[in-house]
Amino acid sequence: MLTERQRSRIRACCKDEQGFATIMEIIQAERKELERAKTDFFSEIGHELRTPLTTIQGTLSLLAREVPGPLPQRAREMVERAIENSIKLRDLINYFIDLQRLQSGSAELRLQPVDLYRLLDQALSNLRPFAARRQIRLILDEDSPRVRVEADPDRLAQVISNLLSNAIKFSPSNSTITVQIDRCGATGRFSISDQGPGIPPEIQQRLFRRFVKANTADQRQAGGSGLGLNICKAIVEGLDGRIWFTTAAGSGTTFHVELPAATPHPAPAPEQDEATP
């Protein structure tokens, strides 16, 4: 997208508004072509990387099941570590492709009314075993209003899963993660609050950029590619929503997601009996 300063410089080089409009059309067409080329490039690279990776994962799976024969304990541990890293690499490749499609506008979004409470409740159920292993409680405020937003349910579930997973990873044992839902005029909002260490001030302005991760020792141990929040932002903005956070050192972090409320469909008018002549 051109800045206002760039537009002013182009306008100054044009003799009239018609010339300016023509140049802007050419620039926009070139930009769209560049985005298509980038998307095709990432898709092709992704295919070239995933094909050998699938073969590697298949071979490692056979070794893990000891199909060729029994493995020493040390060898089994090495195979398990290799499988874990191959999964991380696969996810990283998928993240890159997904992010490029979202940012170029080529990702298809299936917009429909989505019940926030139901979607959040399902996500919490899926992640409770993971949280239980870290002795973390997941709570959905039962007094939250039932709000329906206009969104792609699969993409929104991806955002929720990312935010909840981050909250679990960065929360101390015996803590609680709370999820709340609110209706704010023409929008619906949900918030995910943890009791973790908070986000360091030096990275707060960059948190939604690619490869940015909290840089404390505890958070480095949590792992992650640094792409999850970047993708969350791309998805939410693609749904005409917004995402932000509030945080304080030692008091935890709350991520907020706000989306357009679903437009209620008017009830069909009751059929009237024809007047008897």
Short mmCIF file of C-alpha atoms in Angstrom, two decimals:
data_model
loop_
_atom_site.label_atom_id
_atom_site.label_comp_id
_atom_site.label_asym_id
_atom_site.label_seq_id
_atom_site.Cartn_x
_atom_site.Cartn_y
_atom_site.Cartn_z
CA MET A 1 0.00 0.00 0.00
CA LEU A 2 1.36 3.42 -0.97
CA THR A 3 1.85 6.06 1.69
CA GLU A 4 0.30 9.51 1.32
CA ARG A 5 3.77 10.95 0.72
CA GLN A 6 4.39 8.52 -2.14
CA ARG A 7 1.00 9.37 -3.63
CA SER A 8 1.83 13.09 -3.44
CA ARG A 9 5.12 12.58 -5.26
CA ILE A 10 3.40 10.62 -8.03
CA ARG A 11 0.68 13.27 -8.32
CA ALA A 12 3.32 15.98 -8.64
CA CYS A 13 4.78 14.18 -11.67
CA CYS A 14 1.42 13.99 -13.41
CA LYS A 15 -0.06 16.75 -15.49
CA ASP A 16 -3.63 15.99 -14.51
CA GLU A 17 -5.80 13.75 -12.33
CA GLN A 18 -6.44 11.37 -15.24
CA GLY A 19 -2.72 10.70 -15.57
CA PHE A 20 -2.47 10.15 -11.82
CA ALA A 21 -5.37 7.68 -11.88
CA THR A 22 -3.80 5.76 -14.78
CA ILE A 23 -0.46 5.46 -12.99
CA MET A 24 -2.19 4.31 -9.79
CA GLU A 25 -4.05 1.60 -11.73
CA ILE A 26 -0.77 0.37 -13.22
CA ILE A 27 0.88 0.32 -9.78
CA GLN A 28 -2.03 -1.60 -8.24
CA ALA A 29 -2.02 -4.13 -11.07
CA GLU A 30 1.75 -4.63 -10.72
CA ARG A 31 1.38 -5.06 -6.96
CA LYS A 32 -1.29 -7.74 -7.40
CA GLU A 33 0.88 -9.54 -9.92
CA LEU A 34 3.81 -9.43 -7.51
CA GLU A 35 1.64 -10.86 -4.71
CA ARG A 36 0.51 -13.69 -7.00
CA ALA A 37 4.12 -14.44 -7.92
CA LYS A 38 5.11 -14.50 -4.24
CA THR A 39 2.24 -16.85 -3.40
CA ASP A 40 3.16 -19.19 -6.27
CA PHE A 41 6.80 -19.10 -5.20
CA PHE A 42 6.04 -20.03 -1.59
CA SER A 43 3.64 -22.78 -2.68
CA GLU A 44 6.28 -24.26 -4.98
CA ILE A 45 8.99 -24.05 -2.32
CA GLY A 46 6.62 -25.61 0.21
CA HIS A 47 5.93 -28.52 -2.14
CA GLU A 48 9.65 -29.05 -2.78
CA LEU A 49 10.36 -29.09 0.97
CA ARG A 50 7.38 -31.19 2.06
CA THR A 51 8.00 -34.02 -0.41
CA PRO A 52 11.38 -35.14 1.00
CA LEU A 53 10.22 -34.32 4.54
CA THR A 54 7.32 -36.76 4.18
CA THR A 55 9.78 -39.49 3.19
CA ILE A 56 11.99 -38.67 6.17
CA GLN A 57 9.05 -38.77 8.57
CA GLY A 58 7.90 -42.10 7.15
CA THR A 59 11.34 -43.63 7.64
CA LEU A 60 11.58 -42.29 11.19
CA SER A 61 8.14 -43.69 11.96
CA LEU A 62 9.25 -47.16 10.82
CA LEU A 63 12.34 -46.91 13.00
CA ALA A 64 10.27 -45.78 16.00
CA ARG A 65 8.01 -48.81 15.59
CA GLU A 66 11.17 -50.95 15.33
CA VAL A 67 10.02 -52.46 12.04
CA PRO A 68 13.63 -53.06 10.87
CA GLY A 69 14.46 -54.55 14.27
CA PRO A 70 14.89 -53.65 17.96
CA LEU A 71 16.74 -50.42 18.76
CA PRO A 72 18.97 -49.66 21.74
CA GLN A 73 17.49 -47.19 24.24
CA ARG A 74 19.82 -44.41 23.14
CA ALA A 75 18.88 -44.93 19.48
CA ARG A 76 15.15 -44.81 20.34
CA GLU A 77 15.66 -41.48 22.10
CA MET A 78 17.49 -40.09 19.08
CA VAL A 79 14.71 -41.23 16.72
CA GLU A 80 12.04 -39.65 18.95
CA ARG A 81 13.97 -36.37 18.97
CA ALA A 82 14.31 -36.50 15.18
CA ILE A 83 10.54 -37.08 14.83
CA GLU A 84 9.79 -34.09 17.09
CA ASN A 85 12.07 -31.84 15.05
CA SER A 86 10.63 -33.06 11.75
CA ILE A 87 7.15 -32.14 13.01
CA LYS A 88 8.40 -28.66 13.96
CA LEU A 89 9.91 -28.27 10.49
CA ARG A 90 6.66 -29.38 8.82
CA ASP A 91 4.68 -26.90 10.93
CA LEU A 92 7.14 -24.13 10.06
CA ILE A 93 6.74 -24.80 6.33
CA ASN A 94 2.95 -24.81 6.66
CA TYR A 95 3.07 -21.58 8.67
CA PHE A 96 5.05 -19.81 5.95
CA ILE A 97 2.68 -20.91 3.19
CA ASP A 98 -0.39 -20.10 5.26
CA LEU A 99 0.92 -16.68 6.21
CA GLN A 100 1.74 -15.75 2.62
CA ARG A 101 -1.76 -16.73 1.46
CA LEU A 102 -3.37 -14.72 4.24
CA GLN A 103 -1.29 -11.61 3.64
CA SER A 104 -1.74 -11.74 -0.14
CA GLY A 105 -5.50 -12.15 0.19
CA SER A 106 -5.51 -15.47 -1.69
CA ALA A 107 -6.66 -17.51 1.33
CA GLU A 108 -10.34 -18.43 1.14
CA LEU A 109 -12.40 -17.41 4.17
CA ARG A 110 -15.78 -19.07 4.76
CA LEU A 111 -17.63 -16.34 6.61
CA GLN A 112 -20.62 -17.44 8.66
CA PRO A 113 -22.18 -16.78 12.08
CA VAL A 114 -20.01 -18.40 14.77
CA ASP A 115 -21.03 -18.98 18.39
CA LEU A 116 -18.00 -17.75 20.36
CA TYR A 117 -18.91 -19.62 23.54
CA ARG A 118 -19.23 -22.95 21.75
CA LEU A 119 -15.99 -22.50 19.79
CA LEU A 120 -14.00 -21.44 22.86
CA ASP A 121 -15.46 -24.24 24.97
CA GLN A 122 -14.40 -26.80 22.35
CA ALA A 123 -10.87 -25.35 22.18
CA LEU A 124 -10.55 -25.47 25.96
CA SER A 125 -11.69 -29.10 26.01
CA ASN A 126 -9.07 -30.01 23.39
CA LEU A 127 -6.25 -28.34 25.33
CA ARG A 128 -7.16 -29.38 28.89
CA PRO A 129 -4.97 -32.54 28.79
CA PHE A 130 -1.98 -30.40 27.72
CA ALA A 131 -2.73 -27.87 30.47
CA ALA A 132 -3.25 -30.60 33.09
CA ARG A 133 0.25 -31.95 32.47
CA ARG A 134 1.53 -28.52 33.48
CA GLN A 135 -0.97 -28.25 36.37
CA ILE A 136 -2.77 -25.31 34.80
CA ARG A 137 -6.53 -24.75 35.04
CA LEU A 138 -8.52 -23.52 32.04
CA ILE A 139 -11.72 -21.64 32.88
CA LEU A 140 -14.40 -20.21 30.60
CA ASP A 141 -16.52 -17.62 32.37
CA GLU A 142 -19.97 -19.21 32.46
CA ASP A 143 -21.64 -15.83 32.89
CA SER A 144 -20.31 -14.66 29.52
CA PRO A 145 -23.03 -13.64 27.05
CA ARG A 146 -23.73 -15.87 24.08
CA VAL A 147 -22.27 -13.83 21.24
CA ARG A 148 -22.20 -14.75 17.57
CA VAL A 149 -19.60 -13.19 15.30
CA GLU A 150 -19.12 -13.20 11.54
CA ALA A 151 -16.02 -15.34 10.96
CA ASP A 152 -14.48 -18.42 9.38
CA PRO A 153 -14.87 -21.05 12.15
CA ASP A 154 -11.75 -23.01 11.18
CA ARG A 155 -9.55 -19.92 10.99
CA LEU A 156 -10.94 -18.52 14.22
CA ALA A 157 -10.35 -21.89 15.93
CA GLN A 158 -6.73 -21.64 14.73
CA VAL A 159 -6.38 -18.23 16.40
CA ILE A 160 -7.93 -19.48 19.65
CA SER A 161 -5.73 -22.57 19.73
CA ASN A 162 -2.60 -20.46 19.14
CA LEU A 163 -3.44 -17.99 21.89
CA LEU A 164 -4.39 -20.69 24.40
CA SER A 165 -1.28 -22.75 23.63
CA ASN A 166 0.92 -19.70 24.18
CA ALA A 167 -0.84 -18.92 27.45
CA ILE A 168 -0.28 -22.49 28.67
CA LYS A 169 3.38 -22.54 27.63
CA PHE A 170 4.17 -19.28 29.39
CA SER A 171 2.13 -19.87 32.57
CA PRO A 172 3.61 -21.19 35.83
CA SER A 173 2.36 -24.42 37.37
CA ASN A 174 -0.73 -24.22 39.61
CA SER A 175 -2.00 -21.13 37.82
CA THR A 176 -5.24 -20.34 36.00
CA ILE A 177 -6.03 -19.20 32.46
CA THR A 178 -9.37 -17.41 32.21
CA VAL A 179 -11.42 -16.85 29.05
CA GLN A 180 -14.14 -14.22 28.89
CA ILE A 181 -16.61 -13.15 26.20
CA ASP A 182 -18.15 -9.69 25.84
CA ARG A 183 -20.56 -7.97 23.50
CA CYS A 184 -19.39 -4.49 22.52
CA GLY A 185 -22.00 -2.80 20.36
CA ALA A 186 -21.59 -4.07 16.81
CA THR A 187 -18.71 -6.38 17.75
CA GLY A 188 -18.06 -9.48 19.82
CA ARG A 189 -14.89 -9.85 21.86
CA PHE A 190 -13.11 -12.63 23.71
CA SER A 191 -10.16 -12.30 26.07
CA ILE A 192 -7.63 -14.90 27.21
CA SER A 193 -5.83 -14.03 30.46
CA ASP A 194 -2.88 -15.87 31.98
CA GLN A 195 -0.88 -15.45 35.19
CA GLY A 196 2.53 -15.64 33.55
CA PRO A 197 5.52 -13.30 33.82
CA GLY A 198 4.16 -10.75 31.35
CA ILE A 199 5.71 -9.58 28.08
CA PRO A 200 9.04 -7.69 28.32
CA PRO A 201 8.65 -3.98 27.42
CA GLU A 202 11.44 -4.13 24.82
CA ILE A 203 9.46 -6.45 22.54
CA GLN A 204 5.88 -5.32 23.12
CA GLN A 205 5.82 -3.09 20.02
CA ARG A 206 7.17 -5.92 17.84
CA LEU A 207 5.27 -8.87 19.27
CA PHE A 208 3.05 -9.46 16.23
CA ARG A 209 5.95 -9.42 13.76
CA ARG A 210 7.51 -12.57 12.29
CA PHE A 211 9.97 -14.51 14.45
CA VAL A 212 9.52 -12.26 17.47
CA LYS A 213 9.46 -14.19 20.74
CA ALA A 214 9.71 -13.14 24.34
CA ASN A 215 13.37 -13.25 25.26
CA THR A 216 13.36 -14.25 28.91
CA ALA A 217 14.94 -17.56 29.86
CA ASP A 218 11.64 -19.16 30.86
CA GLN A 219 10.00 -18.24 27.56
CA ARG A 220 12.95 -19.42 25.47
CA GLN A 221 12.47 -22.82 27.08
CA ALA A 222 8.83 -22.79 25.95
CA GLY A 223 9.99 -22.99 22.34
CA GLY A 224 7.92 -21.92 19.34
CA SER A 225 8.70 -20.55 15.90
CA GLY A 226 7.76 -16.93 16.57
CA LEU A 227 5.18 -17.06 13.77
CA GLY A 228 2.01 -17.94 15.70
CA LEU A 229 1.03 -14.41 16.72
CA ASN A 230 1.92 -13.08 13.29
CA ILE A 231 -0.53 -15.54 11.74
CA CYS A 232 -3.17 -14.75 14.39
CA LYS A 233 -2.95 -11.07 13.45
CA ALA A 234 -3.21 -11.85 9.72
CA ILE A 235 -6.29 -14.04 10.27
CA VAL A 236 -8.07 -11.60 12.58
CA GLU A 237 -7.45 -8.64 10.28
CA GLY A 238 -8.59 -10.76 7.32
CA LEU A 239 -11.86 -11.19 9.23
CA ASP A 240 -12.16 -7.38 9.63
CA GLY A 241 -11.30 -7.65 13.31
CA ARG A 242 -8.50 -6.55 15.57
CA ILE A 243 -6.19 -8.19 18.10
CA TRP A 244 -4.19 -6.59 20.90
CA PHE A 245 -2.88 -7.35 24.37
CA THR A 246 -2.47 -5.84 27.82
CA THR A 247 0.36 -6.96 30.08
CA ALA A 248 2.22 -6.13 33.27
CA ALA A 249 5.45 -7.57 34.62
CA GLY A 250 4.68 -10.38 37.05
CA SER A 251 0.91 -9.99 36.58
CA GLY A 252 0.31 -11.93 33.38
CA THR A 253 -0.96 -11.05 29.91
CA THR A 254 -4.40 -10.77 28.36
CA PHE A 255 -4.95 -11.11 24.62
CA HIS A 256 -8.12 -9.56 23.22
CA VAL A 257 -9.76 -10.41 19.88
CA GLU A 258 -12.65 -8.32 18.55
CA LEU A 259 -14.71 -9.31 15.51
CA PRO A 260 -17.84 -8.01 13.76
CA ALA A 261 -21.00 -9.35 15.36
CA ALA A 262 -23.09 -11.61 13.15
CA THR A 263 -26.08 -9.88 11.63
CA PRO A 264 -29.24 -11.57 12.89
CA HIS A 265 -31.44 -12.84 10.12
CA PRO A 266 -34.94 -11.34 10.32
CA ALA A 267 -37.66 -13.81 11.14
CA PRO A 268 -39.87 -14.62 8.15
CA ALA A 269 -43.17 -12.79 8.14
CA PRO A 270 -46.09 -15.03 9.14
CA GLU A 271 -48.25 -16.13 6.26
CA GLN A 272 -51.63 -14.48 6.18
CA ASP A 273 -54.74 -16.38 5.30
CA GLU A 274 -56.45 -15.14 2.20
CA ALA A 275 -59.58 -13.21 2.97
CA THR A 276 -62.73 -15.22 2.52
CA PRO A 277 -64.89 -13.64 -0.18
#
